[in-house]
């Protein structure tokens, strides 16, 4: 929790990896008729669940990035609708190296009451992330990169006000 300036270790959810964390998050938030916003810079761990939910009746907007590799927070703001439930933004790209203005996007999402998730797979443990200051509701991370954990580990840290609907049930044997 120290990596995200989170205060409660009970808000930390472990998963198989960041792909699993994104799937848990997206599947527990989005239902047919909802709207989601993400960017054209996302990893397949975000894009593929979004495509799947789009086929199931969720509207998804994919925000482009400029020539320098940055997403304009105003492009996200302009796409918010009354049924927008989730915005997912990649904090740092391992392909083009840009760090997105997540604090500005977080402020926009908070003002509109939209859940804001940030993929920190490339930046957790490398770049300072303060979920309260950046107004991030959920951070999804992998363990095997700059957190120096083993492969097959990941998870998400949820801010105090976030309560996700479980999307798995049953007993584990």
CSV table of N, CA and C in Angstrom, one decimal:
chain,number,residue,atom,x,y,z
A,1,UNK,N,0.8,-1.2,0.0
A,1,UNK,CA,0.0,0.0,0.0
A,1,UNK,C,0.9,1.3,0.0
A,2,UNK,N,2.1,1.2,0.5
A,2,UNK,CA,3.0,2.3,0.5
A,2,UNK,C,3.3,2.9,-0.9
A,3,UNK,N,3.3,2.0,-1.9
A,3,UNK,CA,3.6,2.4,-3.3
A,3,UNK,C,2.5,3.3,-3.8
A,4,UNK,N,1.3,3.3,-3.3
A,4,UNK,CA,0.2,4.1,-3.8
A,4,UNK,C,-0.3,5.1,-2.8
A,5,UNK,N,0.4,5.2,-1.7
A,5,UNK,CA,0.1,6.1,-0.6
A,5,UNK,C,-1.3,5.8,0.0
A,6,UNK,N,-1.6,4.5,0.0
A,6,UNK,CA,-2.8,4.0,0.5
A,6,UNK,C,-2.6,3.6,2.0
A,7,UNK,N,-3.6,3.9,2.8
A,7,UNK,CA,-3.4,3.7,4.2
A,7,UNK,C,-3.9,2.4,4.8
A,8,UNK,N,-4.8,1.7,4.0
A,8,UNK,CA,-5.4,0.5,4.6
A,8,UNK,C,-5.0,-0.8,3.8
A,9,UNK,N,-4.2,-1.7,4.3
A,9,UNK,CA,-3.9,-2.9,3.6
A,9,UNK,C,-5.1,-3.7,3.3
A,10,UNK,N,-6.2,-3.6,3.9
A,10,UNK,CA,-7.4,-4.3,3.6
A,10,UNK,C,-8.0,-3.9,2.3
A,11,UNK,N,-7.6,-2.8,1.7
A,11,UNK,CA,-8.1,-2.3,0.4
A,11,UNK,C,-7.3,-2.9,-0.7
A,12,UNK,N,-6.3,-3.7,-0.4
A,12,UNK,CA,-5.4,-4.4,-1.4
A,12,UNK,C,-6.0,-5.7,-1.8
A,13,UNK,N,-6.2,-6.0,-3.1
A,13,UNK,CA,-6.7,-7.2,-3.6
A,13,UNK,C,-5.7,-7.8,-4.5
A,14,UNK,N,-5.3,-9.0,-4.2
A,14,UNK,CA,-4.3,-9.7,-5.0
A,14,UNK,C,-5.0,-10.5,-6.1
A,15,UNK,N,-4.3,-10.7,-7.2
A,15,UNK,CA,-4.9,-11.4,-8.4
A,15,UNK,C,-3.7,-12.2,-9.0
A,16,UNK,N,-4.0,-12.9,-10.1
A,16,UNK,CA,-3.0,-13.7,-10.8
A,16,UNK,C,-2.0,-12.8,-11.4
A,17,UNK,N,-2.4,-11.6,-11.9
A,17,UNK,CA,-1.5,-10.7,-12.6
A,17,UNK,C,-2.4,-9.4,-12.9
A,18,UNK,N,-1.8,-8.5,-13.6
A,18,UNK,CA,-2.6,-7.2,-13.9
A,18,UNK,C,-3.7,-7.5,-14.9
A,19,UNK,N,-3.6,-8.5,-15.8
A,19,UNK,CA,-4.7,-8.8,-16.7
A,19,UNK,C,-5.9,-9.3,-15.9
A,20,UNK,N,-5.6,-10.1,-14.9
A,20,UNK,CA,-6.7,-10.6,-14.1
A,20,UNK,C,-7.3,-9.5,-13.3
A,21,UNK,N,-6.5,-8.6,-12.7
A,21,UNK,CA,-7.0,-7.4,-12.0
A,21,UNK,C,-7.9,-6.6,-12.9
A,22,UNK,N,-7.5,-6.3,-14.1
A,22,UNK,CA,-8.3,-5.5,-15.0
A,22,UNK,C,-9.6,-6.2,-15.3
A,23,UNK,N,-9.6,-7.5,-15.5
A,23,UNK,CA,-10.8,-8.3,-15.8
A,23,UNK,C,-11.7,-8.2,-14.6
A,24,UNK,N,-11.2,-8.4,-13.4
A,24,UNK,CA,-12.0,-8.3,-12.2
A,24,UNK,C,-12.7,-7.0,-12.0
A,25,UNK,N,-11.9,-5.9,-12.2
A,25,UNK,CA,-12.4,-4.6,-12.1
A,25,UNK,C,-13.5,-4.3,-13.1
A,26,UNK,N,-13.2,-4.5,-14.4
A,26,UNK,CA,-14.1,-4.2,-15.5
A,26,UNK,C,-15.4,-5.0,-15.4
A,27,UNK,N,-15.2,-6.3,-15.1
A,27,UNK,CA,-16.4,-7.1,-15.0
A,27,UNK,C,-17.3,-6.9,-13.8
A,28,UNK,N,-16.7,-6.3,-12.7
A,28,UNK,CA,-17.5,-6.0,-11.6
A,28,UNK,C,-18.1,-4.7,-11.6
A,29,UNK,N,-17.8,-3.8,-12.6
A,29,UNK,CA,-18.3,-2.5,-12.7
A,29,UNK,C,-19.3,-2.3,-13.8
A,30,UNK,N,-19.0,-2.9,-15.0
A,30,UNK,CA,-19.8,-2.6,-16.2
A,30,UNK,C,-20.9,-3.6,-16.4
A,31,UNK,N,-22.0,-3.1,-16.8
A,31,UNK,CA,-23.2,-3.9,-17.2
A,31,UNK,C,-23.8,-3.3,-18.5
A,32,UNK,N,-24.5,-4.1,-19.2
A,32,UNK,CA,-25.2,-3.6,-20.5
A,32,UNK,C,-25.9,-2.3,-20.2
A,33,UNK,N,-25.7,-1.4,-21.1
A,33,UNK,CA,-26.3,-0.1,-21.0
A,33,UNK,C,-25.4,1.0,-20.4
A,34,UNK,N,-24.3,0.5,-19.8
A,34,UNK,CA,-23.3,1.4,-19.2
A,34,UNK,C,-22.4,2.0,-20.3
A,35,UNK,N,-21.6,3.0,-20.0
A,35,UNK,CA,-20.6,3.6,-20.9
A,35,UNK,C,-19.3,3.6,-20.1
A,36,UNK,N,-18.2,3.3,-20.9
A,36,UNK,CA,-16.9,3.3,-20.3
A,36,UNK,C,-16.0,4.1,-21.3
A,37,UNK,N,-14.9,4.7,-20.7
A,37,UNK,CA,-14.0,5.5,-21.5
A,37,UNK,C,-12.6,4.9,-21.2
A,38,UNK,N,-11.8,4.7,-22.2
A,38,UNK,CA,-10.4,4.3,-22.1
A,38,UNK,C,-9.6,5.0,-23.2
A,39,UNK,N,-8.4,4.6,-23.3
A,39,UNK,CA,-7.5,5.3,-24.3
A,39,UNK,C,-7.0,4.3,-25.4
A,40,UNK,N,-6.5,4.9,-26.4
A,40,UNK,CA,-5.9,4.1,-27.5
A,40,UNK,C,-4.5,3.6,-27.1
A,41,UNK,N,-4.0,4.0,-25.9
A,41,UNK,CA,-2.7,3.6,-25.4
A,41,UNK,C,-2.7,2.4,-24.5
A,42,UNK,N,-3.9,1.8,-24.3
A,42,UNK,CA,-4.0,0.8,-23.3
A,42,UNK,C,-3.4,-0.5,-23.8
A,43,UNK,N,-3.1,-1.3,-22.8
A,43,UNK,CA,-2.6,-2.7,-23.0
A,43,UNK,C,-3.8,-3.6,-23.3
A,44,UNK,N,-3.5,-4.7,-23.9
A,44,UNK,CA,-4.6,-5.7,-24.2
A,44,UNK,C,-5.3,-6.1,-23.0
A,45,UNK,N,-4.7,-6.0,-21.8
A,45,UNK,CA,-5.4,-6.4,-20.6
A,45,UNK,C,-6.5,-5.5,-20.2
A,46,UNK,N,-6.6,-4.3,-20.8
A,46,UNK,CA,-7.7,-3.4,-20.7
A,46,UNK,C,-8.6,-3.5,-22.0
A,47,UNK,N,-7.9,-3.4,-23.1
A,47,UNK,CA,-8.6,-3.4,-24.4
A,47,UNK,C,-9.5,-4.6,-24.6
A,48,UNK,N,-9.0,-5.8,-24.4
A,48,UNK,CA,-9.8,-7.0,-24.7
A,48,UNK,C,-11.0,-7.1,-23.8
A,49,UNK,N,-10.9,-6.9,-22.5
A,49,UNK,CA,-12.2,-6.9,-21.7
A,49,UNK,C,-13.2,-5.8,-22.1
A,50,UNK,N,-12.6,-4.6,-22.6
A,50,UNK,CA,-13.5,-3.6,-23.1
A,50,UNK,C,-14.2,-4.0,-24.3
A,51,UNK,N,-13.5,-4.7,-25.3
A,51,UNK,CA,-14.1,-5.2,-26.5
A,51,UNK,C,-15.2,-6.2,-26.1
A,52,UNK,N,-14.9,-7.1,-25.2
A,52,UNK,CA,-15.9,-8.1,-24.8
A,52,UNK,C,-17.1,-7.5,-24.2
A,53,UNK,N,-17.0,-6.5,-23.4
A,53,UNK,CA,-18.1,-5.8,-22.8
A,53,UNK,C,-18.9,-5.0,-23.8
A,54,UNK,N,-18.2,-4.5,-24.8
A,54,UNK,CA,-18.9,-3.8,-25.9
A,54,UNK,C,-19.8,-4.7,-26.6
A,55,UNK,N,-19.3,-6.0,-26.9
A,55,UNK,CA,-20.2,-7.0,-27.5
A,55,UNK,C,-21.4,-7.3,-26.7
A,56,UNK,N,-21.3,-7.1,-25.4
A,56,UNK,CA,-22.4,-7.4,-24.4
A,56,UNK,C,-23.3,-6.2,-24.1
A,57,UNK,N,-23.1,-5.1,-24.8
A,57,UNK,CA,-24.0,-4.0,-24.7
A,57,UNK,C,-23.5,-2.8,-23.9
A,58,UNK,N,-22.2,-2.8,-23.6
A,58,UNK,CA,-21.6,-1.6,-23.0
A,58,UNK,C,-21.0,-0.7,-24.1
A,59,UNK,N,-21.3,0.6,-24.0
A,59,UNK,CA,-20.7,1.5,-25.0
A,59,UNK,C,-19.3,1.9,-24.5
A,60,UNK,N,-18.3,1.9,-25.4
A,60,UNK,CA,-16.9,2.2,-25.0
A,60,UNK,C,-16.4,3.2,-25.9
A,61,UNK,N,-15.8,4.3,-25.4
A,61,UNK,CA,-15.1,5.3,-26.2
A,61,UNK,C,-13.6,5.1,-26.0
A,62,UNK,N,-12.9,5.2,-27.1
A,62,UNK,CA,-11.4,5.0,-27.0
A,62,UNK,C,-10.8,6.4,-27.4
A,63,UNK,N,-10.2,7.0,-26.4
A,63,UNK,CA,-9.7,8.4,-26.6
A,63,UNK,C,-8.3,8.3,-27.2
A,64,UNK,N,-8.1,9.0,-28.3
A,64,UNK,CA,-6.8,9.0,-29.0
A,64,UNK,C,-5.7,9.8,-28.2
A,65,UNK,N,-4.5,9.7,-28.6
A,65,UNK,CA,-3.4,10.5,-28.0
A,65,UNK,C,-2.8,11.4,-29.1
A,66,UNK,N,-2.1,12.4,-28.7
A,66,UNK,CA,-1.5,13.4,-29.6
A,66,UNK,C,-0.2,12.9,-30.2
A,67,UNK,N,0.4,13.7,-31.0
A,67,UNK,CA,1.7,13.3,-31.7
A,67,UNK,C,2.8,13.1,-30.7
A,68,UNK,N,2.7,13.7,-29.5
A,68,UNK,CA,3.8,13.5,-28.5
A,68,UNK,C,3.5,12.3,-27.6
A,69,UNK,N,2.3,11.7,-27.8
A,69,UNK,CA,2.0,10.5,-27.0
A,69,UNK,C,1.2,10.7,-25.7
A,70,UNK,N,0.5,11.9,-25.7
A,70,UNK,CA,-0.3,12.2,-24.5
A,70,UNK,C,-1.8,12.3,-24.8
A,71,UNK,N,-2.6,11.8,-23.8
A,71,UNK,CA,-4.0,11.9,-23.9
A,71,UNK,C,-4.4,13.3,-23.3
A,72,UNK,N,-5.3,14.0,-23.9
A,72,UNK,CA,-5.8,15.3,-23.4
A,72,UNK,C,-6.9,15.0,-22.5
A,73,UNK,N,-6.8,15.4,-21.2
A,73,UNK,CA,-7.9,15.1,-20.2
A,73,UNK,C,-9.2,15.7,-20.7
A,74,UNK,N,-9.2,16.8,-21.4
A,74,UNK,CA,-10.4,17.4,-21.9
A,74,UNK,C,-11.1,16.5,-22.9
A,75,UNK,N,-10.4,15.7,-23.6
A,75,UNK,CA,-11.0,14.7,-24.5
A,75,UNK,C,-11.8,13.7,-23.7
A,76,UNK,N,-11.3,13.3,-22.6
A,76,UNK,CA,-12.0,12.4,-21.7
A,76,UNK,C,-13.3,13.1,-21.1
A,77,UNK,N,-13.1,14.3,-20.6
A,77,UNK,CA,-14.2,15.1,-20.1
A,77,UNK,C,-15.4,15.2,-21.1
A,78,UNK,N,-15.0,15.5,-22.3
A,78,UNK,CA,-16.1,15.7,-23.3
A,78,UNK,C,-16.9,14.4,-23.6
A,79,UNK,N,-16.3,13.3,-23.3
A,79,UNK,CA,-16.9,12.0,-23.6
A,79,UNK,C,-17.8,11.5,-22.4
A,80,UNK,N,-17.7,12.1,-21.3
A,80,UNK,CA,-18.5,11.6,-20.1
A,80,UNK,C,-20.0,11.9,-20.4
A,81,UNK,N,-20.8,10.8,-20.1
A,81,UNK,CA,-22.2,10.9,-20.3
A,81,UNK,C,-22.9,10.5,-18.9
A,82,UNK,N,-24.2,10.7,-18.8
A,82,UNK,CA,-24.8,10.3,-17.6
A,82,UNK,C,-24.7,8.8,-17.2
A,83,UNK,N,-24.5,7.9,-18.2
A,83,UNK,CA,-24.3,6.5,-17.9
A,83,UNK,C,-22.8,6.0,-17.9
A,84,UNK,N,-21.9,7.0,-17.9
A,84,UNK,CA,-20.5,6.6,-17.8
A,84,UNK,C,-20.2,6.1,-16.4
A,85,UNK,N,-19.7,4.9,-16.3
A,85,UNK,CA,-19.4,4.2,-15.1
A,85,UNK,C,-17.9,4.1,-14.8
A,86,UNK,N,-17.1,4.1,-15.8
A,86,UNK,CA,-15.7,3.8,-15.6
A,86,UNK,C,-14.8,4.5,-16.6
A,87,UNK,N,-13.7,5.0,-16.1
A,87,UNK,CA,-12.6,5.5,-17.0
A,87,UNK,C,-11.4,4.8,-16.6
A,88,UNK,N,-10.7,4.2,-17.6
A,88,UNK,CA,-9.4,3.5,-17.4
A,88,UNK,C,-8.3,4.1,-18.2
A,89,UNK,N,-7.2,4.5,-17.5
A,89,UNK,CA,-6.1,5.2,-18.2
A,89,UNK,C,-4.8,4.5,-17.8
A,90,UNK,N,-3.9,4.2,-18.8
A,90,UNK,CA,-2.6,3.7,-18.6
A,90,UNK,C,-1.7,4.8,-18.1
A,91,UNK,N,-1.2,4.6,-16.9
A,91,UNK,CA,-0.3,5.7,-16.3
A,91,UNK,C,1.0,5.9,-17.1
A,92,UNK,N,1.7,4.8,-17.4
A,92,UNK,CA,2.9,4.9,-18.2
A,92,UNK,C,3.0,3.9,-19.3
A,93,UNK,N,3.4,4.3,-20.4
A,93,UNK,CA,3.4,3.4,-21.6
A,93,UNK,C,4.8,2.8,-21.7
A,94,UNK,N,4.9,1.4,-21.8
A,94,UNK,CA,6.2,0.8,-22.0
A,94,UNK,C,6.6,0.8,-23.5
A,95,UNK,N,5.6,1.3,-24.3
A,95,UNK,CA,5.8,1.3,-25.8
A,95,UNK,C,6.4,2.7,-26.2
A,96,UNK,N,5.8,3.8,-25.7
A,96,UNK,CA,6.2,5.1,-26.2
A,96,UNK,C,6.8,5.9,-25.0
A,97,UNK,N,6.7,5.4,-23.8
A,97,UNK,CA,7.4,6.1,-22.7
A,97,UNK,C,6.8,7.3,-22.0
A,98,UNK,N,5.5,7.6,-22.4
A,98,UNK,CA,4.9,8.8,-21.8
A,98,UNK,C,4.2,8.4,-20.5
A,99,UNK,N,4.2,9.4,-19.6
A,99,UNK,CA,3.4,9.3,-18.4
A,99,UNK,C,2.2,10.2,-18.5
A,100,UNK,N,1.0,9.6,-18.4
A,100,UNK,CA,-0.2,10.4,-18.7
A,100,UNK,C,-0.6,11.3,-17.5
A,101,UNK,N,-1.3,12.4,-17.8
A,101,UNK,CA,-1.7,13.3,-16.7
A,101,UNK,C,-2.9,12.8,-15.9
A,102,UNK,N,-2.6,11.7,-15.1
A,102,UNK,CA,-3.7,11.1,-14.4
A,102,UNK,C,-4.3,11.9,-13.3
A,103,UNK,N,-3.6,12.8,-12.7
A,103,UNK,CA,-4.2,13.7,-11.7
A,103,UNK,C,-5.3,14.6,-12.3
A,104,UNK,N,-5.1,15.1,-13.5
A,104,UNK,CA,-6.1,15.9,-14.2
A,104,UNK,C,-7.3,15.1,-14.6
A,105,UNK,N,-7.1,13.9,-15.1
A,105,UNK,CA,-8.2,13.0,-15.4
A,105,UNK,C,-8.9,12.6,-14.1
A,106,UNK,N,-8.2,12.3,-13.1
A,106,UNK,CA,-8.8,12.0,-11.8
A,106,UNK,C,-9.7,13.1,-11.3
A,107,UNK,N,-9.3,14.3,-11.4
A,107,UNK,CA,-10.1,15.5,-11.0
A,107,UNK,C,-11.4,15.5,-11.8
A,108,UNK,N,-11.3,15.3,-13.1
A,108,UNK,CA,-12.5,15.3,-14.0
A,108,UNK,C,-13.4,14.2,-13.6
A,109,UNK,N,-12.9,13.0,-13.4
A,109,UNK,CA,-13.8,11.9,-13.0
A,109,UNK,C,-14.4,12.1,-11.6
A,110,UNK,N,-13.7,12.6,-10.7
A,110,UNK,CA,-14.3,12.9,-9.4
A,110,UNK,C,-15.4,13.9,-9.4
A,111,UNK,N,-15.2,14.9,-10.2
A,111,UNK,CA,-16.3,16.0,-10.4
A,111,UNK,C,-17.5,15.4,-11.0
A,112,UNK,N,-17.4,14.4,-11.8
A,112,UNK,CA,-18.5,13.8,-12.5
A,112,UNK,C,-19.0,12.5,-11.9
A,113,UNK,N,-18.4,12.1,-10.8
A,113,UNK,CA,-18.9,10.9,-10.1
A,113,UNK,C,-18.6,9.6,-10.8
A,114,UNK,N,-17.5,9.6,-11.6
A,114,UNK,CA,-17.2,8.4,-12.4
A,114,UNK,C,-16.0,7.7,-11.8
A,115,UNK,N,-16.1,6.4,-11.7
A,115,UNK,CA,-15.0,5.6,-11.2
A,115,UNK,C,-13.7,5.7,-12.1
A,116,UNK,N,-12.6,6.0,-11.5
A,116,UNK,CA,-11.4,6.2,-12.2
A,116,UNK,C,-10.3,5.1,-11.9
A,117,UNK,N,-10.0,4.3,-12.8
A,117,UNK,CA,-9.0,3.3,-12.6
A,117,UNK,C,-7.7,3.6,-13.5
A,118,UNK,N,-6.6,3.3,-12.9
A,118,UNK,CA,-5.3,3.6,-13.6
A,118,UNK,C,-4.5,2.3,-13.6
A,119,UNK,N,-4.0,1.9,-14.8
A,119,UNK,CA,-3.1,0.8,-15.0
A,119,UNK,C,-1.7,1.3,-14.7
A,120,UNK,N,-1.2,0.8,-13.6
A,120,UNK,CA,0.2,1.2,-13.1
A,120,UNK,C,1.2,0.1,-13.3
A,121,UNK,N,0.9,-0.9,-14.2
A,121,UNK,CA,1.8,-2.0,-14.4
A,121,UNK,C,3.2,-1.6,-14.7
A,122,UNK,N,3.4,-0.5,-15.5
A,122,UNK,CA,4.7,-0.1,-15.9
A,122,UNK,C,5.4,0.9,-14.9
A,123,UNK,N,4.6,1.5,-14.0
A,123,UNK,CA,5.1,2.6,-13.1
A,123,UNK,C,5.1,2.3,-11.7
A,124,UNK,N,4.3,1.3,-11.2
A,124,UNK,CA,4.3,1.0,-9.7
A,124,UNK,C,5.7,0.6,-9.3
A,125,UNK,N,6.2,1.3,-8.2
A,125,UNK,CA,7.5,1.1,-7.7
A,125,UNK,C,8.6,1.9,-8.4
A,126,UNK,N,8.2,2.6,-9.5
A,126,UNK,CA,9.2,3.3,-10.2
A,126,UNK,C,8.9,4.8,-10.2
A,127,UNK,N,7.6,5.1,-10.3
A,127,UNK,CA,7.1,6.5,-10.3
A,127,UNK,C,6.2,6.7,-9.1
A,128,UNK,N,6.3,7.8,-8.4
A,128,UNK,CA,5.4,8.1,-7.3
A,128,UNK,C,4.0,8.1,-7.7
A,129,UNK,N,3.1,7.4,-6.9
A,129,UNK,CA,1.7,7.3,-7.2
A,129,UNK,C,1.0,7.6,-5.9
A,130,UNK,N,0.2,8.6,-5.8
A,130,UNK,CA,-0.5,9.0,-4.6
A,130,UNK,C,-2.0,9.0,-5.0
A,131,UNK,N,-2.7,7.9,-4.6
A,131,UNK,CA,-4.1,7.8,-5.1
A,131,UNK,C,-5.0,8.9,-4.6
A,132,UNK,N,-4.8,9.4,-3.4
A,132,UNK,CA,-5.6,10.5,-2.9
A,132,UNK,C,-5.3,11.8,-3.7
A,133,UNK,N,-4.1,12.1,-3.8
A,133,UNK,CA,-3.7,13.3,-4.5
A,133,UNK,C,-4.1,13.3,-6.0
A,134,UNK,N,-4.0,12.1,-6.6
A,134,UNK,CA,-4.3,12.0,-8.1
A,134,UNK,C,-5.8,11.6,-8.3
A,135,UNK,N,-6.5,11.5,-7.2
A,135,UNK,CA,-7.9,11.1,-7.3
A,135,UNK,C,-8.2,9.8,-8.0
A,136,UNK,N,-7.4,8.9,-7.8
A,136,UNK,CA,-7.5,7.5,-8.4
A,136,UNK,C,-8.3,6.7,-7.5
A,137,UNK,N,-9.3,6.0,-8.1
A,137,UNK,CA,-10.2,5.1,-7.3
A,137,UNK,C,-9.6,3.7,-7.2
A,138,UNK,N,-9.0,3.2,-8.3
A,138,UNK,CA,-8.5,1.9,-8.3
A,138,UNK,C,-7.2,1.9,-9.1
A,139,UNK,N,-6.1,1.3,-8.5
A,139,UNK,CA,-4.9,1.1,-9.3
A,139,UNK,C,-4.7,-0.4,-9.5
A,140,UNK,N,-4.4,-0.8,-10.8
A,140,UNK,CA,-4.2,-2.2,-11.1
A,140,UNK,C,-2.7,-2.3,-11.4
A,141,UNK,N,-2.1,-3.3,-10.8
A,141,UNK,CA,-0.6,-3.5,-10.9
A,141,UNK,C,-0.2,-4.9,-11.2
A,142,UNK,N,1.0,-5.1,-11.6
A,142,UNK,CA,1.6,-6.4,-11.8
A,142,UNK,C,2.8,-6.4,-10.8
A,143,UNK,N,3.1,-7.6,-10.3
A,143,UNK,CA,4.2,-7.8,-9.4
A,143,UNK,C,5.6,-7.9,-10.0
A,144,UNK,N,5.7,-8.4,-11.2
A,144,UNK,CA,7.0,-8.8,-11.7
A,144,UNK,C,7.8,-7.7,-12.4
A,145,UNK,N,7.3,-6.5,-12.4
A,145,UNK,CA,8.1,-5.4,-13.0
A,145,UNK,C,8.8,-4.6,-12.0
A,146,UNK,N,8.6,-3.4,-11.8
A,146,UNK,CA,9.3,-2.5,-10.8
A,146,UNK,C,9.0,-2.8,-9.4
A,147,UNK,N,8.0,-3.7,-9.1
A,147,UNK,CA,7.8,-4.1,-7.7
A,147,UNK,C,8.7,-5.3,-7.3
A,148,UNK,N,9.4,-5.8,-8.4
A,148,UNK,CA,10.4,-6.9,-8.2
A,148,UNK,C,9.8,-8.2,-7.5
A,149,UNK,N,8.5,-8.4,-7.8
A,149,UNK,CA,7.9,-9.6,-7.3
A,149,UNK,C,8.0,-10.7,-8.4
A,150,UNK,N,7.5,-11.9,-8.0
A,150,UNK,CA,7.5,-13.0,-9.0
A,150,UNK,C,6.4,-12.8,-10.1
A,151,UNK,N,6.7,-13.5,-11.2
A,151,UNK,CA,5.6,-13.5,-12.3
A,151,UNK,C,4.4,-14.2,-11.7
A,152,UNK,N,3.3,-13.9,-12.3
A,152,UNK,CA,2.0,-14.5,-11.8
A,152,UNK,C,1.5,-13.9,-10.6
A,153,UNK,N,1.9,-12.6,-10.3
A,153,UNK,CA,1.3,-11.9,-9.2
A,153,UNK,C,0.9,-10.5,-9.7
A,154,UNK,N,-0.1,-10.0,-9.1
A,154,UNK,CA,-0.7,-8.7,-9.4
A,154,UNK,C,-1.8,-8.4,-8.5
A,155,UNK,N,-2.5,-7.3,-8.8
A,155,UNK,CA,-3.7,-7.0,-8.0
A,155,UNK,C,-4.1,-5.6,-8.2
A,156,UNK,N,-4.9,-5.1,-7.3
A,156,UNK,CA,-5.4,-3.7,-7.3
A,156,UNK,C,-5.5,-3.2,-5.9
A,157,UNK,N,-5.4,-1.9,-5.9
A,157,UNK,CA,-5.6,-1.2,-4.6
A,157,UNK,C,-6.8,-0.3,-4.8
A,158,UNK,N,-7.8,-0.4,-3.9
A,158,UNK,CA,-9.0,0.4,-4.1
A,158,UNK,C,-9.0,1.5,-3.0
A,159,UNK,N,-9.4,2.7,-3.4
A,159,UNK,CA,-9.5,3.8,-2.4
A,159,UNK,C,-10.6,3.5,-1.4
A,160,UNK,N,-10.6,4.1,-0.3
A,160,UNK,CA,-11.6,3.9,0.8
A,160,UNK,C,-13.0,3.9,0.4
A,161,UNK,N,-13.4,4.8,-0.6
A,161,UNK,CA,-14.8,5.0,-0.9
A,161,UNK,C,-15.2,4.0,-2.0
A,162,UNK,N,-14.4,3.1,-2.5
A,162,UNK,CA,-14.7,2.2,-3.6
A,162,UNK,C,-15.2,0.9,-3.0
A,163,UNK,N,-16.3,0.4,-3.5
A,163,UNK,CA,-16.8,-0.9,-3.1
A,163,UNK,C,-17.3,-1.6,-4.4
A,164,UNK,N,-16.4,-2.5,-4.9
A,164,UNK,CA,-16.7,-3.2,-6.1
A,164,UNK,C,-17.7,-4.4,-5.9
A,165,UNK,N,-18.5,-4.7,-6.9
A,165,UNK,CA,-19.4,-5.8,-6.8
A,165,UNK,C,-18.6,-7.1,-7.2
A,166,UNK,N,-18.6,-8.1,-6.4
A,166,UNK,CA,-17.9,-9.3,-6.7
A,166,UNK,C,-18.4,-9.9,-8.0
A,167,UNK,N,-17.4,-10.4,-8.8
A,167,UNK,CA,-17.8,-11.0,-10.1
A,167,UNK,C,-17.4,-12.5,-10.1
A,168,UNK,N,-17.0,-13.0,-9.0
A,168,UNK,CA,-16.7,-14.5,-8.9
A,168,UNK,C,-17.5,-15.0,-7.6
A,169,UNK,N,-17.9,-16.2,-7.7
A,169,UNK,CA,-18.5,-16.8,-6.6
A,169,UNK,C,-18.2,-18.3,-6.5
A,170,UNK,N,-18.6,-18.9,-5.4
A,170,UNK,CA,-18.3,-20.3,-5.2
A,170,UNK,C,-17.2,-20.6,-4.2
A,171,UNK,N,-17.0,-21.8,-4.0
A,171,UNK,CA,-15.9,-22.2,-3.0
A,171,UNK,C,-14.7,-22.6,-3.8
A,172,UNK,N,-13.5,-22.3,-3.2
A,172,UNK,CA,-12.3,-22.7,-3.7
A,172,UNK,C,-11.8,-24.0,-3.0
A,173,UNK,N,-11.5,-25.0,-3.7
A,173,UNK,CA,-11.1,-26.3,-3.1
A,173,UNK,C,-9.6,-26.6,-3.4
